[in-house]
Short mmCIF file of C-alpha atoms and ligand atoms in Angstrom, two decimals:
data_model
loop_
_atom_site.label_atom_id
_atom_site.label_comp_id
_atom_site.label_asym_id
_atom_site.label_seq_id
_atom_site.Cartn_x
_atom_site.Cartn_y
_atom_site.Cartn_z
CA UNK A 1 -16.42 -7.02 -2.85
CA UNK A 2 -17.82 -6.92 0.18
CA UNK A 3 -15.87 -7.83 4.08
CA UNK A 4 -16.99 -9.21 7.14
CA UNK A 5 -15.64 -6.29 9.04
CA UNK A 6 -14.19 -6.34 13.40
CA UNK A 7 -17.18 -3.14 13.66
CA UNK A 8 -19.31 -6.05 13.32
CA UNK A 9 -18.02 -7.56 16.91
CA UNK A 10 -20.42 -5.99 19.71
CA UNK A 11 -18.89 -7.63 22.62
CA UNK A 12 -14.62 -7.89 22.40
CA UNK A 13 -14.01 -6.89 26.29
CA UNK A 14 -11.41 -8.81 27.27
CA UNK A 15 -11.48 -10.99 24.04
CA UNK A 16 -7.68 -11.86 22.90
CA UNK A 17 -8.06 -10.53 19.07
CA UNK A 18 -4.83 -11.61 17.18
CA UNK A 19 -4.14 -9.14 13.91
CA UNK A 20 -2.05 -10.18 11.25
CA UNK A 21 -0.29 -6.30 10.39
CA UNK A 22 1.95 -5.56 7.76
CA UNK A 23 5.09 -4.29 9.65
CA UNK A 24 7.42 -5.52 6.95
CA UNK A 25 9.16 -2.15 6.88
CA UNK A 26 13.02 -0.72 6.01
CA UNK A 27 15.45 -1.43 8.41
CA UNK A 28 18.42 0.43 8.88
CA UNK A 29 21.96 -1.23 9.84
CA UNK A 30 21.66 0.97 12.90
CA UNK A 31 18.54 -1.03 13.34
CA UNK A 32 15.52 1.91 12.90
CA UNK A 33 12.98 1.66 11.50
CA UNK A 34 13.54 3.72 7.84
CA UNK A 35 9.41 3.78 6.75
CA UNK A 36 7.00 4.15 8.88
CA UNK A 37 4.14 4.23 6.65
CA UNK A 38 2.91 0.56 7.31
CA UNK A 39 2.89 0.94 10.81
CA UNK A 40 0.96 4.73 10.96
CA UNK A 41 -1.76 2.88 8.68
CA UNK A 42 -2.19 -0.17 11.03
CA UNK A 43 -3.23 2.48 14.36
CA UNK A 44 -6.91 3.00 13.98
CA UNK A 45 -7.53 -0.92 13.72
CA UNK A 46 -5.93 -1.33 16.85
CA UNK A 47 -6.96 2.07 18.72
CA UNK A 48 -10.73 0.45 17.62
CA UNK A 49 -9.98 -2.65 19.53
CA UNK A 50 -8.24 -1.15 22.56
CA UNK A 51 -11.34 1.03 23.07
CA UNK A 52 -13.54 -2.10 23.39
CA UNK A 53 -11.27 -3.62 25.69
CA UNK A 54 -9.80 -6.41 23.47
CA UNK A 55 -6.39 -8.01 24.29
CA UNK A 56 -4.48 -7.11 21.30
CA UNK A 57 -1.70 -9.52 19.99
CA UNK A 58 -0.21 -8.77 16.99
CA UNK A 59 1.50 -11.12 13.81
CA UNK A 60 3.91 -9.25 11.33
CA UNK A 61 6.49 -10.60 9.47
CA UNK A 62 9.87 -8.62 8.72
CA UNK A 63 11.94 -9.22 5.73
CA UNK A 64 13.54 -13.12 4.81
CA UNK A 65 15.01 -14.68 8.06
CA UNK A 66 13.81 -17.92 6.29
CA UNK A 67 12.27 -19.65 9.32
CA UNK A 68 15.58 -18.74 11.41
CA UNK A 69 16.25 -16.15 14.61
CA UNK A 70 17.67 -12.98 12.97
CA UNK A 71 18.65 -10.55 15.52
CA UNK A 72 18.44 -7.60 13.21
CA UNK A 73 15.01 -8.70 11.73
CA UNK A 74 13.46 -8.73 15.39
CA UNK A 75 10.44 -6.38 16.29
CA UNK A 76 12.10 -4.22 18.75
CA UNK A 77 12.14 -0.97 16.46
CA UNK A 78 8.99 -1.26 15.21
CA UNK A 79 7.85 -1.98 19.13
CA UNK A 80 8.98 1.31 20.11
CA UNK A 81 7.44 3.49 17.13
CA UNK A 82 4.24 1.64 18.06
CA UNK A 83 4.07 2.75 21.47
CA UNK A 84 5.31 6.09 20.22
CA UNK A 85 2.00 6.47 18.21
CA UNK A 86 -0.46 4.49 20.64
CA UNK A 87 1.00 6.26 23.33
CA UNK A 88 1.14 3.18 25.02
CA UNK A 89 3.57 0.57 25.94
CA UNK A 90 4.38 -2.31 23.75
CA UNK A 91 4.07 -6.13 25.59
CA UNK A 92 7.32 -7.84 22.95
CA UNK A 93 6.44 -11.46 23.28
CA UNK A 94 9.68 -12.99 22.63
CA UNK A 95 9.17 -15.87 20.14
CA UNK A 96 12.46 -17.26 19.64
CA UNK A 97 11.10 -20.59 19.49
CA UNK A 98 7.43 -20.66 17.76
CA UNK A 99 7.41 -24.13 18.11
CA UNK A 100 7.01 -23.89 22.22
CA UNK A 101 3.44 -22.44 21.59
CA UNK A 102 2.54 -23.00 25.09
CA UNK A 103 5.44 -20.66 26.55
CA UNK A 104 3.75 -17.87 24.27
CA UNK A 105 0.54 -18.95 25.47
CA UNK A 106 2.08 -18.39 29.28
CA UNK A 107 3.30 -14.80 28.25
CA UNK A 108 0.04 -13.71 26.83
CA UNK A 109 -1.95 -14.96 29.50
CA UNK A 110 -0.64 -12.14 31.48
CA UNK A 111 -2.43 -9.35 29.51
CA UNK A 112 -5.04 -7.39 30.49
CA UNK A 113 -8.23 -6.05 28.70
CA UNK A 114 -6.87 -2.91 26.58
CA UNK A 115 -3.44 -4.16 26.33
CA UNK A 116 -1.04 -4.82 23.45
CA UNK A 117 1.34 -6.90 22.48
CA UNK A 118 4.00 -7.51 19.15
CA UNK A 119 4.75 -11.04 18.78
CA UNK A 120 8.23 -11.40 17.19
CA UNK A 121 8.71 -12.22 13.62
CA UNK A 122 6.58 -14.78 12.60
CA UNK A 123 8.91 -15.92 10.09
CA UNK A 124 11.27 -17.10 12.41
CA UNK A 125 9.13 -19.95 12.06
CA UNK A 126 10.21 -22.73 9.75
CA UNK A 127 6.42 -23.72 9.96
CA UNK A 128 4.92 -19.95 8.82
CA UNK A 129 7.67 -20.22 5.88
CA UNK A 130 6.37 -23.91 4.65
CA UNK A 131 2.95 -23.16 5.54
CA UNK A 132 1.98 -25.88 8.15
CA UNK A 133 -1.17 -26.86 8.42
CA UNK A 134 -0.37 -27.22 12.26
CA UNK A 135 1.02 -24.26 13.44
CA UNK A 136 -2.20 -22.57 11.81
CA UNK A 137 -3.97 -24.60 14.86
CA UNK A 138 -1.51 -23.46 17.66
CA UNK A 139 -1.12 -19.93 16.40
CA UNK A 140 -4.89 -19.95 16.70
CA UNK A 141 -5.15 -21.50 19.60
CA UNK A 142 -3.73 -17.82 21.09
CA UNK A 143 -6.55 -15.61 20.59
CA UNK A 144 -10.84 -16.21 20.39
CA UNK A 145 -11.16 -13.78 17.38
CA UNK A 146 -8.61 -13.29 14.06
CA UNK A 147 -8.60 -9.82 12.32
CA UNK A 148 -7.00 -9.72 8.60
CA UNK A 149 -5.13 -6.51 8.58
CA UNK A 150 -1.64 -6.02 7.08
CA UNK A 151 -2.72 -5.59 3.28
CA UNK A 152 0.69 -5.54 1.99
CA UNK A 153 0.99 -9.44 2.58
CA UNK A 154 -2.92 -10.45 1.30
CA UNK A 155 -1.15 -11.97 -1.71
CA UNK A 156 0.40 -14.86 0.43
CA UNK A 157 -0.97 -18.15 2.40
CA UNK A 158 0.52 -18.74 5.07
CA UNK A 159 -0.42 -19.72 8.70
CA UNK A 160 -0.48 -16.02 9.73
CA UNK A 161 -2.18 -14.74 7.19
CA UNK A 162 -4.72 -17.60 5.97
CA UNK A 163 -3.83 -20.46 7.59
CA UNK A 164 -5.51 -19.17 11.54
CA UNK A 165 -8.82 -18.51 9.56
CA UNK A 166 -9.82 -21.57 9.89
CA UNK A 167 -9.82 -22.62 13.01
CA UNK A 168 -11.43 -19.08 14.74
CA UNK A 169 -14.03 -16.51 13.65
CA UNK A 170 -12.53 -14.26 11.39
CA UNK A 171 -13.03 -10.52 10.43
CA UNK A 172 -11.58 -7.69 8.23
CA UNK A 173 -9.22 -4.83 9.70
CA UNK A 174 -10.33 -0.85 9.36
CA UNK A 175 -7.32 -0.52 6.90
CA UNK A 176 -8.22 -3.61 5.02
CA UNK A 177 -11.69 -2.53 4.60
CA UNK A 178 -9.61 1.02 3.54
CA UNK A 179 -7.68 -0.41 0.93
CA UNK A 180 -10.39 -2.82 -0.56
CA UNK A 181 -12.91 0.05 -0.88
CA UNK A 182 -10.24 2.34 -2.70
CA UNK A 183 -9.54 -0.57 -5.02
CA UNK A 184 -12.78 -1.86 -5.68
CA UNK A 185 -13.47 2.06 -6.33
CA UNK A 186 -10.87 2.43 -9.31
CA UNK A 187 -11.80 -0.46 -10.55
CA UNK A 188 -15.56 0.07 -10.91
CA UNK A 189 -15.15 3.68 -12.20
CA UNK A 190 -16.07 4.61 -15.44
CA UNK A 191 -13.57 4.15 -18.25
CA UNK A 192 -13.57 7.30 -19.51
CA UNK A 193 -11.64 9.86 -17.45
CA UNK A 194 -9.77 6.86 -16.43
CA UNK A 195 -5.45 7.11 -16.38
CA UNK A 196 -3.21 4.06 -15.07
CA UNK A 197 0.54 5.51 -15.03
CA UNK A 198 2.85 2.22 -14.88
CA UNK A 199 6.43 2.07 -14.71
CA UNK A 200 9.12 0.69 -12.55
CA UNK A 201 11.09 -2.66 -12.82
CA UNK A 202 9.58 -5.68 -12.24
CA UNK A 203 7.66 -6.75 -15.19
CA UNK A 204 6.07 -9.58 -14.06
CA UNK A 205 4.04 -7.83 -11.94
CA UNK A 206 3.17 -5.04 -14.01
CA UNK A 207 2.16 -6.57 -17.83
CA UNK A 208 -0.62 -8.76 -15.97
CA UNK A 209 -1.99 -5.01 -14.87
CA UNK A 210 -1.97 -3.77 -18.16
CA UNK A 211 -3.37 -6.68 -19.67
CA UNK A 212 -6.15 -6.76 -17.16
CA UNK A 213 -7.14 -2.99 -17.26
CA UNK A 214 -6.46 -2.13 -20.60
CA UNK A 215 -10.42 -2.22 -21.71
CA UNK A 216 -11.57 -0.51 -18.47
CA UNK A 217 -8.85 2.40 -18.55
CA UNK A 218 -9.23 5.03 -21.17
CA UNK A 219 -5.27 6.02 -21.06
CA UNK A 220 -1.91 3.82 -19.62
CA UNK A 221 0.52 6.23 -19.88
CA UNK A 222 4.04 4.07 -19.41
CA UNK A 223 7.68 4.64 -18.33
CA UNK A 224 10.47 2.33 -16.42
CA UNK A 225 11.86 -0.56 -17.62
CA UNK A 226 8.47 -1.25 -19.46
CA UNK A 227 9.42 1.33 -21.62
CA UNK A 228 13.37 0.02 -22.11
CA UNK A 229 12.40 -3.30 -22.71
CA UNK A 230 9.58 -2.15 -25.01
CA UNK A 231 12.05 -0.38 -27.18
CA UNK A 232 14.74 -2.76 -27.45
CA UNK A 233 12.46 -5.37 -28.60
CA UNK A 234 11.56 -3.07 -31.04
CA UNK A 235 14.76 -2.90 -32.25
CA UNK A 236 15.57 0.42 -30.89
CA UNK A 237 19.61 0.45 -29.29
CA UNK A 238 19.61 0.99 -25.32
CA UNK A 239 22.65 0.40 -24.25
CA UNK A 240 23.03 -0.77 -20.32
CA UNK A 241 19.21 0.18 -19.77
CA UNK A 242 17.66 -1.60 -17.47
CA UNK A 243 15.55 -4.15 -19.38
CA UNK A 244 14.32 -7.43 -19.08
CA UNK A 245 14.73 -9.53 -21.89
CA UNK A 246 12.26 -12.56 -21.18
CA UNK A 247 9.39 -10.28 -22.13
CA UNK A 248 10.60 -9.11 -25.50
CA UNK A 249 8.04 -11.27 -27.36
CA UNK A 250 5.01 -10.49 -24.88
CA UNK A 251 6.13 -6.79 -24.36
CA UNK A 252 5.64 -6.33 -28.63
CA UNK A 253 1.82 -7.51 -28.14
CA UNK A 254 1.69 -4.33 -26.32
CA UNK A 255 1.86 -2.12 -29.69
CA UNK A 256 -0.97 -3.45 -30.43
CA UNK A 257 -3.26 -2.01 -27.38
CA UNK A 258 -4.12 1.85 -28.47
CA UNK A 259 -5.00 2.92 -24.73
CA UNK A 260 -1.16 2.61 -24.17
CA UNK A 261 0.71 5.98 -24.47
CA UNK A 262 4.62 5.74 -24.74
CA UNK A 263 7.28 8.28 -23.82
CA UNK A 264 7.89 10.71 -26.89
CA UNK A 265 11.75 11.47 -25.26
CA UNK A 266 13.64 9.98 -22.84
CA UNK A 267 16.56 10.92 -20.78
CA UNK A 268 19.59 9.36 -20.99
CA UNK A 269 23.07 9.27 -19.61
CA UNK A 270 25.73 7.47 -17.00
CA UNK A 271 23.80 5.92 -13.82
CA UNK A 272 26.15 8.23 -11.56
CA UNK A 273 24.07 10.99 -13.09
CA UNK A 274 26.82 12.47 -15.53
CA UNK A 275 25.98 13.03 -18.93
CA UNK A 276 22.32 13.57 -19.08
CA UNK A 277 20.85 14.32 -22.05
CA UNK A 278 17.58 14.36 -23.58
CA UNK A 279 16.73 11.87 -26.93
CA UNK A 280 13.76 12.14 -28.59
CA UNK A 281 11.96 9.02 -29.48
CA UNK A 282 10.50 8.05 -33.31
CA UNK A 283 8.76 5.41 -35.12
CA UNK A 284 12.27 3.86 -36.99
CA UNK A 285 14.46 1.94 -34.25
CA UNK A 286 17.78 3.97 -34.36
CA UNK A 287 20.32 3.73 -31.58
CA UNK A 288 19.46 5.60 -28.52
CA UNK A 289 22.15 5.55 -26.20
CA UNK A 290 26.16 4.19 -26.24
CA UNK A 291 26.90 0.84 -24.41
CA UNK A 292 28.39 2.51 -21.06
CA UNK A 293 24.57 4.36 -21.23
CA UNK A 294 21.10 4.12 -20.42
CA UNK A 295 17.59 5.22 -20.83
CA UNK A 296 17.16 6.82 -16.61
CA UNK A 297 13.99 8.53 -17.05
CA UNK A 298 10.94 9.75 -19.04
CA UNK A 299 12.09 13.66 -21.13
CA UNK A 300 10.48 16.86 -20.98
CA UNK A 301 8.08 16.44 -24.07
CA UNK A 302 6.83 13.12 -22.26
CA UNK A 303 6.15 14.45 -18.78
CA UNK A 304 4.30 17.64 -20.49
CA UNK A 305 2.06 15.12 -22.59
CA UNK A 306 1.40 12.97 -19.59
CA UNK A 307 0.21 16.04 -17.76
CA UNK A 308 -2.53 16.98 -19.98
CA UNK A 309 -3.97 13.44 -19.48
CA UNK A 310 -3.51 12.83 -15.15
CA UNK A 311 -5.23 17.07 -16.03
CA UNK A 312 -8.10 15.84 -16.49
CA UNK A 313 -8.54 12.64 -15.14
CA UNK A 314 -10.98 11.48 -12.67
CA UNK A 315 -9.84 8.39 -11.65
CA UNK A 316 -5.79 7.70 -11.37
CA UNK A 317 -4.10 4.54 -10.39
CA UNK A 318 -0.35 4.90 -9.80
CA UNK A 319 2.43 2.51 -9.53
CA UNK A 320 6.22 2.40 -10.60
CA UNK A 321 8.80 4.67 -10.97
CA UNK A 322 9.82 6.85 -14.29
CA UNK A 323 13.05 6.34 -13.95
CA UNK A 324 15.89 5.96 -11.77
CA UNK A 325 14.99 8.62 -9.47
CA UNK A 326 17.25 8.01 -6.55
CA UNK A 327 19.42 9.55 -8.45
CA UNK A 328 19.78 13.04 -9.69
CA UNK A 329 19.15 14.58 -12.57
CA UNK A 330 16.55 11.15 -13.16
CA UNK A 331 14.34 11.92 -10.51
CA UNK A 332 12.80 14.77 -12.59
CA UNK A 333 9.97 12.24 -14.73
CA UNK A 334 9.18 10.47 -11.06
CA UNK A 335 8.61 13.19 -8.84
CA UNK A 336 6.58 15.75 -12.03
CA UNK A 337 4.34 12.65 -11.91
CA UNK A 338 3.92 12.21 -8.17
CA UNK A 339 3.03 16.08 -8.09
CA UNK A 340 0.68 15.62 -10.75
CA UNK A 341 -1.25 12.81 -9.34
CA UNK A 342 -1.39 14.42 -5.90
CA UNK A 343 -2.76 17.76 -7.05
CA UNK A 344 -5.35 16.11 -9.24
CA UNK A 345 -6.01 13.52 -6.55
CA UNK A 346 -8.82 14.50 -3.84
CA UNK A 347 -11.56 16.38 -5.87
CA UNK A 348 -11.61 16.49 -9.02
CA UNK A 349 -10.07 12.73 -9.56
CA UNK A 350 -9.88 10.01 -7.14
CA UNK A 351 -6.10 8.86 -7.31
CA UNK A 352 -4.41 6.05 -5.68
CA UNK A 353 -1.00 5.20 -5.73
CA UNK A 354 1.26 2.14 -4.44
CA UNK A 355 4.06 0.63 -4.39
CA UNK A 356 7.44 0.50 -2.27
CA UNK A 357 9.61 2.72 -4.62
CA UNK A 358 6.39 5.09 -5.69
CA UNK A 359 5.32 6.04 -2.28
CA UNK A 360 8.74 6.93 -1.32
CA UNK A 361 8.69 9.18 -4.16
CA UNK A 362 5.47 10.67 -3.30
CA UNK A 363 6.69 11.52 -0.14
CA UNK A 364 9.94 12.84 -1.35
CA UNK A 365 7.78 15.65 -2.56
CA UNK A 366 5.50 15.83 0.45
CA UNK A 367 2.36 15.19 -1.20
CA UNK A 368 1.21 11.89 0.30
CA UNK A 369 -1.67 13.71 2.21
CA UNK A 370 -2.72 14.65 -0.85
CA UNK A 371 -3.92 11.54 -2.60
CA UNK A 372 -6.98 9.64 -1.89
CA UNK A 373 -5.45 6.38 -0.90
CA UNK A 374 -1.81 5.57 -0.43
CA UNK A 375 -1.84 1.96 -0.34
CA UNK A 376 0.22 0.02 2.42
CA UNK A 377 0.58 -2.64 -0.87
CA UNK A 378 2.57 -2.98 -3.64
CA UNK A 379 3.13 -6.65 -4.63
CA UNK A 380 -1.02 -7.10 -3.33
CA UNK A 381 -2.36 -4.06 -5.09
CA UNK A 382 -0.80 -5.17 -8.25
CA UNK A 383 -1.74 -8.66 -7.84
CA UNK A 384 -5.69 -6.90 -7.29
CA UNK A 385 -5.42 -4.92 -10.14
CA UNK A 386 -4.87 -8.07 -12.44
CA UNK A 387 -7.60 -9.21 -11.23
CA UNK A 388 -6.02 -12.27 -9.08
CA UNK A 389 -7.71 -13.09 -5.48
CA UNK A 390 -5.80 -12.07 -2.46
CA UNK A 391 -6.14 -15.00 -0.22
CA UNK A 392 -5.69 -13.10 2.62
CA UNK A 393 -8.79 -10.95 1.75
CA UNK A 394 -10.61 -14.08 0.14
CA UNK A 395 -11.05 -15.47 4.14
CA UNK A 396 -12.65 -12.53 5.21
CA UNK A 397 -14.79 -11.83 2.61
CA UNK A 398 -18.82 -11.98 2.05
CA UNK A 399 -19.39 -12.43 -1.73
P1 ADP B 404 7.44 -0.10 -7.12
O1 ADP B 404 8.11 -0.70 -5.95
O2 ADP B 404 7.10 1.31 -6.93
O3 ADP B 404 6.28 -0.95 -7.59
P2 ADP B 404 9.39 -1.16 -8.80
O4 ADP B 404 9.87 -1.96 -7.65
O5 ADP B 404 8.76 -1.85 -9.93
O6 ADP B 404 8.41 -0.06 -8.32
O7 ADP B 404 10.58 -0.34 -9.40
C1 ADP B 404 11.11 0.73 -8.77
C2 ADP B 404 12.56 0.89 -9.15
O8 ADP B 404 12.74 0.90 -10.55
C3 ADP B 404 13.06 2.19 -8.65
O9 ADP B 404 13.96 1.97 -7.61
C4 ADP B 404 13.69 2.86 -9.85
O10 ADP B 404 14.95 3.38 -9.58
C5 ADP B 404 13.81 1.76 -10.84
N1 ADP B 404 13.73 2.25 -12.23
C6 ADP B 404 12.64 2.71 -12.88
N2 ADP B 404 12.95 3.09 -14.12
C7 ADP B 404 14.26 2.85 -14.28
C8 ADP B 404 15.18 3.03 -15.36
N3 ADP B 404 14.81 3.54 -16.52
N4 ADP B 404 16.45 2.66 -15.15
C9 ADP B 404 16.86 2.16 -13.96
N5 ADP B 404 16.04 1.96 -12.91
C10 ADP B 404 14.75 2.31 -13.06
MG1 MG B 405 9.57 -2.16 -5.57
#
């Protein structure tokens, strides 16, 4: 897949360039910013653009205000990491009221070449939420050139993120380009040497990935609630384990797929973390854990046979938790996997890993500098890797 990218642009002195980031980022009650992450990765597109002299206005979303003002889903904390790492101030153009485009267009006309500015949450817009064809006109109507950037929403349309495409020449972001590359790379690799480790909760964004990689990936190795609701279909007791039941049928096709490794031993016990113990797995369904019990994480057999696989891999894709690994002792299947991946990762395998949950683990063991690509996308990586288009990417792309 190839992107018209921004290096592209020769002339963009004093050009207003409106990016559509991913700031959609943790925040606290206190009202900081809890992740940073997204906002680190979104620096070089815009240090690229100050350095030419663009005026820089920027479109994020944060969280579900559902097209209303919500004070506590405003851009102020994410304003002043921003300047923290630009090392520069912030211009907030209050947007209270998206639909007086021509106050916003008043505010921005006061920047300079090689300024910056955060427009507040987009979705306090009624019109981003229900995608209106209009506002994509006025929101474009505030810039000359429109730069796809926050990768974490590419999986939506909406005015922000599609919608302004249309109406003004449009180019690809640095981290864009970043994340595209690294995905188009694991998925062109060859199959053999290939792992995808999949886990977590939500299973309707993770059986389209297995069902769309499982010829071009020599090894899935599995754990989550794949694995719970893989077992209690099979008959297999799991007491309070987190499962979900409206895949039972389609999660039994799986057997059937030989790249797919299942855990040999799980962990089980109380979610408060009392009464851990470890239950090996067979091929005859027996009761695994009592009702007031669940399956929490992958066991010690498992993590050991997943490890000779991620070993000697040479390309790794990432994404989903083993287990509940906020809390202790079920954190031990997440984080030996994390570890894993990141020492293989950057050599002797390319690795790549994603995913809200997943990257939090990976940093709780302060390896995220160690893997090839840490994608800013979880929802849009997955929705990549089963092989769906990402209309956000779609508008900037070449092929
Ligand atoms: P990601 O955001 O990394 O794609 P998901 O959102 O799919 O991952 O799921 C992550 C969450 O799933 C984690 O918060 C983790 O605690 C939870 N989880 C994974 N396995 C289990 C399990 N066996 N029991 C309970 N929760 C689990
Ligand atoms: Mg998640």
């Amino acid at each position: 897949m190839k992107l018209r990218s921004i290096t592209r642009v020769k002339d963009l002195v004093g050009k207003r360039v409106l990016v559509r980031v991913d700031y959609n980022v943790p925040i606290s009650k206190k009202g900081n910013v809890e992740e940073m992450h997204r906002i680190v990765a979104s620096i070089p597109t815009i240090t690229w653009l100050l350095e030419r002299k663009a005026r820089v206005i920027l479109l994020t979303h944060i969280g579900r205000p559902g097209g209303k003002v919500v004070a506590r889903l405003s851009v102020d904390p994410v304003a002043r990491i921003l300047s923290r790492l630009l090392k520069k101030k912030v211009i907030i153009i209050r947007t209270r009221n998206w639909s007086r485009i021509s106050q916003i267009e008043k505010s921005l006309a006061r920047m300079k070449p090689g300024d910056v500015a955060l427009c507040d949450n987009i979705r306090f817009s009624q019109d981003e939420e229900q995608n209106s064809a209009s506002f994509s006109k006025e929101l474009a109507s505030l810039g000359d050139v429109f730069v796809s950037d926050g990768f974490g929403v590419t999986h939506r349309t909406s005015p922000s993120v599609t919608g302004i495409a249309e109406y003004l020449p449009s180019y690809a972001g640095l981290l864009l380009e970043k994340e595209i590359d690294g995905l188009s790379r694991v998925c062109s690799m060859p199959t053999k040497g290939s792992v995808l480790v999949i886990g977590g909760a939500k299973m309707e964004t993770k059986l389209p990935v297995i069902l769309y990689l499982k010829k071009n990936i020599e090894t899935i190795l599995t754990g989550g609630g794949i694995v719970n609701t893989y077992l209690k279909a099979r008959g297999f007791g799991v007491g309070s384990s987190l499962v979900d039941d409206a895949y039972s049928e389609e999660v039994q096709k799986l057997e059937k797929i030989s790249t797919i490794v299942w855990p040999i031993d799980v962990v089980v016990g109380r979610t408060d973390g009392s009464g851990a113990r470890v239950v090996t797995l067979g091929n005859i369904p027996f009761g695994i854990c009592r009702k007031n019990e669940a399956i929490l994480d992958i066991g010690p057999k498992t993590i050991s046979m997943y490890a000779s696989y991620i070993q000697s891999a040479t390309t790794i894709i990432w994404n989903g938790a083993m287990g509940y690994f906020e809390q202790k002792p079920y954190d031990t299947g997440t984080l030996s996997i994390a570890r894993l991946v990141a020492t293989r990762s950057k050599g002797n395998a390319f690795g790549m890993v994603g995913g809200g949950e997943t990257v939090q683990a990976l940093r709780m063991v302060k390896m995220e500098e160690f893997v090839d690509l840490v994608s800013t996308g979880g929802g849009a990586m997955l929705e990549f890797l089963s092989g769906k288009e990402l209309p956000g990417v779609n508008i900037v792309s070449t092929t």
